[in-house]
Tab-separated table of C-alpha atoms (C1' of nucleotides) in Angstrom:
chain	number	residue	atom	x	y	z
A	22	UNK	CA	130.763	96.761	88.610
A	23	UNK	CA	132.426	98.944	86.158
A	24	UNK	CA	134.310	96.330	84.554
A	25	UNK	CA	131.182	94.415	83.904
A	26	UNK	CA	131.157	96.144	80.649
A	27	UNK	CA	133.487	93.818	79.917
A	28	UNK	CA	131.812	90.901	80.629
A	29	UNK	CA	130.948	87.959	78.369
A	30	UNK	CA	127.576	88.697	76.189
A	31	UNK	CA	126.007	85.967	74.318
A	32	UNK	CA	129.678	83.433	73.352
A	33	UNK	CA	132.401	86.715	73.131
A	34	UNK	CA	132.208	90.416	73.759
A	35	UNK	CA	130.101	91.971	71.616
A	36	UNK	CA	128.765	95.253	73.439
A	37	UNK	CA	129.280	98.666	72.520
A	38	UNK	CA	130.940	99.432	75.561
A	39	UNK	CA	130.066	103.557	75.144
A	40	UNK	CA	126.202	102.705	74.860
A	41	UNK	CA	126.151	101.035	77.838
A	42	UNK	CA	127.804	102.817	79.798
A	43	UNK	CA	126.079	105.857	79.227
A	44	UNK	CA	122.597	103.965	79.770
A	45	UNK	CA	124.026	102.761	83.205
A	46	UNK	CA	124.369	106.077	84.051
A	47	UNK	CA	120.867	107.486	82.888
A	48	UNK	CA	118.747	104.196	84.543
A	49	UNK	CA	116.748	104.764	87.722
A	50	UNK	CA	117.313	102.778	90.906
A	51	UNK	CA	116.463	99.274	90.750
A	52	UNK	CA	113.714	100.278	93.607
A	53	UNK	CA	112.153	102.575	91.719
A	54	UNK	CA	112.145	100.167	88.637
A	55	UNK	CA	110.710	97.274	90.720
A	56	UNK	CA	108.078	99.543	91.921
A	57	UNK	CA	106.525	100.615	88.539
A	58	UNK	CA	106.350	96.981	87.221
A	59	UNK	CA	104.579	96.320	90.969
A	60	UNK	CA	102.157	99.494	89.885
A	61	UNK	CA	101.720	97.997	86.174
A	62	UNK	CA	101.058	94.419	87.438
A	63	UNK	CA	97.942	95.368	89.289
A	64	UNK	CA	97.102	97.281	86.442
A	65	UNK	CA	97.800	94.180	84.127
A	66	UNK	CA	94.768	92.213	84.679
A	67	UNK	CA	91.427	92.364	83.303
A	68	UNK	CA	89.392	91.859	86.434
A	69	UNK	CA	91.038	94.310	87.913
A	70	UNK	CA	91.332	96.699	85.173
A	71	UNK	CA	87.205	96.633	84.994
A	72	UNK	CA	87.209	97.209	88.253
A	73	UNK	CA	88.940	100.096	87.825
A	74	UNK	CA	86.974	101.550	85.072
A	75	UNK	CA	83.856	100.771	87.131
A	76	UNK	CA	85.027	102.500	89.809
A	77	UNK	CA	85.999	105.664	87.059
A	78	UNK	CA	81.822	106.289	86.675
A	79	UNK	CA	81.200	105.724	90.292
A	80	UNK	CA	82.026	105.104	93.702
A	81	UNK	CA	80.605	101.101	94.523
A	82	UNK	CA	80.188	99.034	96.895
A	83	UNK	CA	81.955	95.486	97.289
A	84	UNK	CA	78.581	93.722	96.626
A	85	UNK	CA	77.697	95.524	93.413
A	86	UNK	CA	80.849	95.111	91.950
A	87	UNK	CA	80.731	91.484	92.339
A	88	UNK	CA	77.422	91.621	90.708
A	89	UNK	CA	78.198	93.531	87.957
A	90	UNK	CA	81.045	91.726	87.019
A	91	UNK	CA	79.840	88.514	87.214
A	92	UNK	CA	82.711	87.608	90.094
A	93	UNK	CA	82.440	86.205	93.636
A	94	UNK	CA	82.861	88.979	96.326
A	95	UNK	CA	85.396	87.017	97.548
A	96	UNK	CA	87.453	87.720	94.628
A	97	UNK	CA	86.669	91.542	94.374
A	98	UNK	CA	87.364	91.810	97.845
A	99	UNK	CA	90.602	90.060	97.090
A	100	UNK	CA	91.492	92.222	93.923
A	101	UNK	CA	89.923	95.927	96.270
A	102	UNK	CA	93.103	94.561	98.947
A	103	UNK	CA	95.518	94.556	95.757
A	104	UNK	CA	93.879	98.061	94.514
A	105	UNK	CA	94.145	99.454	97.762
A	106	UNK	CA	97.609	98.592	98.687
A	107	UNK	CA	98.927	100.217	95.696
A	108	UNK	CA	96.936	103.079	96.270
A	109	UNK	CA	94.862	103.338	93.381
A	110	UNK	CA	91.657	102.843	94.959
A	111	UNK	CA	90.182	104.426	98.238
A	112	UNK	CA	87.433	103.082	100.791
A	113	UNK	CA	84.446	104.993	103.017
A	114	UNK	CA	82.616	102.610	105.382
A	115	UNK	CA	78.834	103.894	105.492
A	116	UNK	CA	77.278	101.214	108.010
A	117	UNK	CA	77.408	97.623	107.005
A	118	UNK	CA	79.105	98.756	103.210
A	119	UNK	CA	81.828	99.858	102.189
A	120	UNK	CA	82.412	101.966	98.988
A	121	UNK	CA	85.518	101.758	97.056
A	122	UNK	CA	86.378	104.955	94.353
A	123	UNK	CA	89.723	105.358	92.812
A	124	UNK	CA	92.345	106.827	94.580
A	125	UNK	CA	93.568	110.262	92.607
A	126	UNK	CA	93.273	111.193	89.050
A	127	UNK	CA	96.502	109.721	88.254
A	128	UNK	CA	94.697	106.404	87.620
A	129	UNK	CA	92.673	107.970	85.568
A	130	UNK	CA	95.825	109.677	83.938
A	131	UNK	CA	97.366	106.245	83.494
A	132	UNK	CA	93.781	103.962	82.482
A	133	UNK	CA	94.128	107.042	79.712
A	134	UNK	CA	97.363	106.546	78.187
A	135	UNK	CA	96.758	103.075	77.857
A	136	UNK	CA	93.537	103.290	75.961
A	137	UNK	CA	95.039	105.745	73.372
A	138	UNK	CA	97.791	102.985	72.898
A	139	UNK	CA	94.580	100.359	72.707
A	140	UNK	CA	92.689	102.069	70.136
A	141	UNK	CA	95.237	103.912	68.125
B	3	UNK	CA	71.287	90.812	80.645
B	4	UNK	CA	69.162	93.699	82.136
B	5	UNK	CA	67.301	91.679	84.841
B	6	UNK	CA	71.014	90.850	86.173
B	7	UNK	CA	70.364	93.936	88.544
B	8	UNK	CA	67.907	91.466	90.276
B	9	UNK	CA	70.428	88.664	90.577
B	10	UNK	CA	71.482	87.096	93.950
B	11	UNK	CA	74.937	88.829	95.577
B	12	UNK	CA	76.590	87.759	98.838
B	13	UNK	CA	73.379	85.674	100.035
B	14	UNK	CA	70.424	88.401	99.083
B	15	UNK	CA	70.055	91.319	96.833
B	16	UNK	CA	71.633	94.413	98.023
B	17	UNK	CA	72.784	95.635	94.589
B	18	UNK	CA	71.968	99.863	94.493
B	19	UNK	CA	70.044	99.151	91.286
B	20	UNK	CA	70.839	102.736	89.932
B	21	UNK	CA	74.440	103.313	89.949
B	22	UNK	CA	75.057	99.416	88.605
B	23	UNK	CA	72.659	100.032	85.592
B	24	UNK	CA	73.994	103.513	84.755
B	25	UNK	CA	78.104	101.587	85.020
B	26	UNK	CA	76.917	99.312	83.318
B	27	UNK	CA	76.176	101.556	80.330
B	28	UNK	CA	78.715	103.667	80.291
B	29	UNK	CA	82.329	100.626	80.395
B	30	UNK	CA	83.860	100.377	77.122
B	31	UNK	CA	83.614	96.612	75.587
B	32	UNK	CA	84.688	93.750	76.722
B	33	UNK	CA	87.644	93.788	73.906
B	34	UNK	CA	89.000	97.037	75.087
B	35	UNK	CA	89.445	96.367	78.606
B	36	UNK	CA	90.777	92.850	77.600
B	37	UNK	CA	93.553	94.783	75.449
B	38	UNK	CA	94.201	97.595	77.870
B	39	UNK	CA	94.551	94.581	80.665
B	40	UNK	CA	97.083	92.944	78.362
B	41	UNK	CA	99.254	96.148	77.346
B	42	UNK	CA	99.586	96.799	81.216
B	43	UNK	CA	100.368	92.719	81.972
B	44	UNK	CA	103.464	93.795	79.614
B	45	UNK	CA	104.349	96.490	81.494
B	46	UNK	CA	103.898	94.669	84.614
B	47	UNK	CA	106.968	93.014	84.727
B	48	UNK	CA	110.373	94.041	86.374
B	49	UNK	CA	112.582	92.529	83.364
B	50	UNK	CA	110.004	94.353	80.849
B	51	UNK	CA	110.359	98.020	82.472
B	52	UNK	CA	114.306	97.893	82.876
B	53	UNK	CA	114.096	96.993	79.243
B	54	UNK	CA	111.639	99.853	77.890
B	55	UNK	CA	113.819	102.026	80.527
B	56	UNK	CA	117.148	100.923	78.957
B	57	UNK	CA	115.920	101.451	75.526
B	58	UNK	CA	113.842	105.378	76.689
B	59	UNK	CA	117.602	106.085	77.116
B	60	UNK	CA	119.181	104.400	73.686
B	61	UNK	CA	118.447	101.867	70.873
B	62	UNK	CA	120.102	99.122	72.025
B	63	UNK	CA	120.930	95.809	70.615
B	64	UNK	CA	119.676	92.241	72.103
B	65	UNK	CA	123.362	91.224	73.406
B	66	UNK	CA	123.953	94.916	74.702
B	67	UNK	CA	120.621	95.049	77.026
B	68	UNK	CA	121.992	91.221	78.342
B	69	UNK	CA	124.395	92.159	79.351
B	70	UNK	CA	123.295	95.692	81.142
B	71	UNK	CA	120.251	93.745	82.936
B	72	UNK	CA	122.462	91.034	83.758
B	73	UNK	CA	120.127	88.298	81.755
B	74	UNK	CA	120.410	85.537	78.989
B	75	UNK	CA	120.190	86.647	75.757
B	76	UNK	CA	117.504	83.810	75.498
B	77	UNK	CA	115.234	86.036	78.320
B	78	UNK	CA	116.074	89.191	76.814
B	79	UNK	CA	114.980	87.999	72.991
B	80	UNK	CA	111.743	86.396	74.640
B	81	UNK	CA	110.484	89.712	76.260
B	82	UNK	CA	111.449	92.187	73.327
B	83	UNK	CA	109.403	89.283	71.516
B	84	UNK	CA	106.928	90.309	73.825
B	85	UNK	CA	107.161	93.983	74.276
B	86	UNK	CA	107.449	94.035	70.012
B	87	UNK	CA	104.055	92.228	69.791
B	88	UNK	CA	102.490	94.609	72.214
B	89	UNK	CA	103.964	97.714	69.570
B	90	UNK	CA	105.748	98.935	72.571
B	91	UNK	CA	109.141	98.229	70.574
B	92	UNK	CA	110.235	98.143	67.129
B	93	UNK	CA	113.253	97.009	65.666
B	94	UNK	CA	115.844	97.712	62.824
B	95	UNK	CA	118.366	94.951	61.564
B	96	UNK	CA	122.077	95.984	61.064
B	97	UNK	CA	123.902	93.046	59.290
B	98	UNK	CA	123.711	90.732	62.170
B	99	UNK	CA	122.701	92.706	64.904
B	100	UNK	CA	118.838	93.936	65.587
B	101	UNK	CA	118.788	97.285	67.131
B	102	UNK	CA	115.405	98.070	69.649
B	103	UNK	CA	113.710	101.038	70.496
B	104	UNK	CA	110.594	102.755	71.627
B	105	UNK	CA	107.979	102.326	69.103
B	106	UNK	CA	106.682	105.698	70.131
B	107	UNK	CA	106.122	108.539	72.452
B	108	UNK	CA	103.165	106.737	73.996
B	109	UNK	CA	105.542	104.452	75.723
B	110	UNK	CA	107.281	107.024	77.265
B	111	UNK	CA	104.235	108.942	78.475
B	112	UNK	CA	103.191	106.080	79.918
B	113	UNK	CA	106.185	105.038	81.723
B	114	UNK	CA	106.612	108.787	82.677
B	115	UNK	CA	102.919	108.598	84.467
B	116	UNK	CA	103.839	105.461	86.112
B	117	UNK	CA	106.866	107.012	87.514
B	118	UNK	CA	104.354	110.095	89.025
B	119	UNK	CA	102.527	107.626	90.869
B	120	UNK	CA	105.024	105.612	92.136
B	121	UNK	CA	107.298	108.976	93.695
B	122	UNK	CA	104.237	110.700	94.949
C	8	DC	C1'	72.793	90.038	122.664
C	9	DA	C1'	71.408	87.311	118.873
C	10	DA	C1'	70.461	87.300	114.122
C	11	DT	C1'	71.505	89.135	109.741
C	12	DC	C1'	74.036	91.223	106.324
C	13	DA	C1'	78.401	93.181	103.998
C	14	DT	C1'	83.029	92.622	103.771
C	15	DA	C1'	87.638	90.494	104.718
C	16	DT	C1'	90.776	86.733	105.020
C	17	DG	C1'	93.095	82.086	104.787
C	18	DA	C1'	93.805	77.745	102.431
C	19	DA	C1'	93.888	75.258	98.277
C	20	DC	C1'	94.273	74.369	93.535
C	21	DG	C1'	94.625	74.912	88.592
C	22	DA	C1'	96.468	78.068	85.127
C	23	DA	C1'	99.724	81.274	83.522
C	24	DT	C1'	104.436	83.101	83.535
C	25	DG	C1'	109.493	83.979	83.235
C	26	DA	C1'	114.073	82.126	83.228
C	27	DT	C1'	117.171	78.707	81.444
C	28	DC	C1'	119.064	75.241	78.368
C	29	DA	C1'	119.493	73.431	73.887
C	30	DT	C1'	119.052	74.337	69.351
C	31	DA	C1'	117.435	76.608	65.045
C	32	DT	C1'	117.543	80.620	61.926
C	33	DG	C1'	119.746	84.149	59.582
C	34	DT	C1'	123.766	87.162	58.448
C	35	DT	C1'	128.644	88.124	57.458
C	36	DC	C1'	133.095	87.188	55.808
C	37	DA	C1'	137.234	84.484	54.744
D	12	DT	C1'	130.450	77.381	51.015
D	13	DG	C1'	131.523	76.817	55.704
D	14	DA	C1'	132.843	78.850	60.087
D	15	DA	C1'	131.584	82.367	63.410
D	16	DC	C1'	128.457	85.320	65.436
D	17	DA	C1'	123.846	87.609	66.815
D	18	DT	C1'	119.323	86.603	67.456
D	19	DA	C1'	115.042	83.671	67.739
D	20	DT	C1'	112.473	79.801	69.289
D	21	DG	C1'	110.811	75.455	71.612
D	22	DA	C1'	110.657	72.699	75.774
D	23	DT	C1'	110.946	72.442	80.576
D	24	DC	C1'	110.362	73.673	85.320
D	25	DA	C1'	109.798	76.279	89.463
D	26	DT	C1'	107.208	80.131	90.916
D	27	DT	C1'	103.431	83.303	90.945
D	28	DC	C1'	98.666	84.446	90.481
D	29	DG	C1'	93.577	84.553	90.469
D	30	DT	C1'	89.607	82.258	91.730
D	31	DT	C1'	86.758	79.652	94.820
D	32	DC	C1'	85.238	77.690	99.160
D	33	DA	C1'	84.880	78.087	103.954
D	34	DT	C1'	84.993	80.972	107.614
D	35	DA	C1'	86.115	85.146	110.337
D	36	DT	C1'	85.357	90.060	111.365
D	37	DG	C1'	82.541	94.063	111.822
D	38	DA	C1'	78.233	96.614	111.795
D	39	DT	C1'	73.274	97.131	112.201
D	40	DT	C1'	68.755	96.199	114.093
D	41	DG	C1'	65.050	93.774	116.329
DNA sequence: CAATCATATGAACGAATGATCATATGTTCA
DNA sequence: TGAACATATGATCATTCGTTCATATGATTG
């Protein structure tokens, strides 16, 4: 593993061995790493990004997000599962419906930072 | 637009007219969510966060991050192409070599939420 | 318990994506 | 200027993803 420092880089060495090294070092686990592009991902797509920002005025229901999005409820429900599994979005049942709210105010943390990137 | 609240969902209306008119005031446009969808669709990808991780730690030239992640250089050039497009990486040419880095603290607070989430 | 409604799930399909290979561009130096 | 090197780019291909359709599950109410 060490040694891979040494390793061929584009036709011939070329890396600054003490740069690397030292990064190797400071990187977190690959696990850790796979899980925040996992956590971005879900974040990464528009349907479900308005989902979330619904969801930041009020708690919904399946059926009214599907309205007011102009989607199938199919595919909400499809893109709640993703939400939900990555824990940035929570469910009550009350009878027959079910209302979905984000999870914590990290979303709401992290739907922040990224809109100050946006608009800056 | 506004007589939407009226329109069909799953096979009747069961849309709770208030909270979907009041949502539907208060999302940002289209165009932001679009963008903020897109900035986290960078983020959202394994290859992407070891390289904004690598480079939180160090500049780092194209050949050195290669050979760190264990990619082509080809792979690694397309993604900074991507990540530099996105402002989430600029880059400073040194004879023949291009040095990357952060473009700017945002990208670390972002990343640093991220990680929150993920090691709750 | 049968009908109705809200939601969840599985299959299928077209679109988007990321890695690689081959090659082009651009820089240095003999 | 021409060889060598670092990076960028275009094409290709296998994989992944998001939506829809059809249908299943779960809950309420007459």
């Amino acid at each position: 593993m060490e040694d891979a420092y040494n390793a061929d880089c584009c036709d011939f060495i070329c890396a600054h061995e003490e740069i690397v090294s030292t990064v190797r070092r400071e990187i977190p686990d690959e696990d850790v790493l796979y899980d925040l592009a996992e956590l971005f991902r879900i974040f990464g797509d528009s349907t479900r990004i308005r989902i979330l920002y619904v969801l930041s005025v009020s708690e919904m229901c399946v059926c009214d997000i599907a309205q007011l999005l102009g989607l199938t409820q199919s595919a909400i429900s499809h893109q709640l599962k993703a939400l939900k599994n990555t824990r940035l979005v929570k469910s009550r049942r009350d009878g027959k419906t079910v209302f979905y709210s984000l999870a914590d105010d990290h979303v709401r943390a992290i739907l922040g930072q990224g809109v100050e990137h946006v608009e800056e």
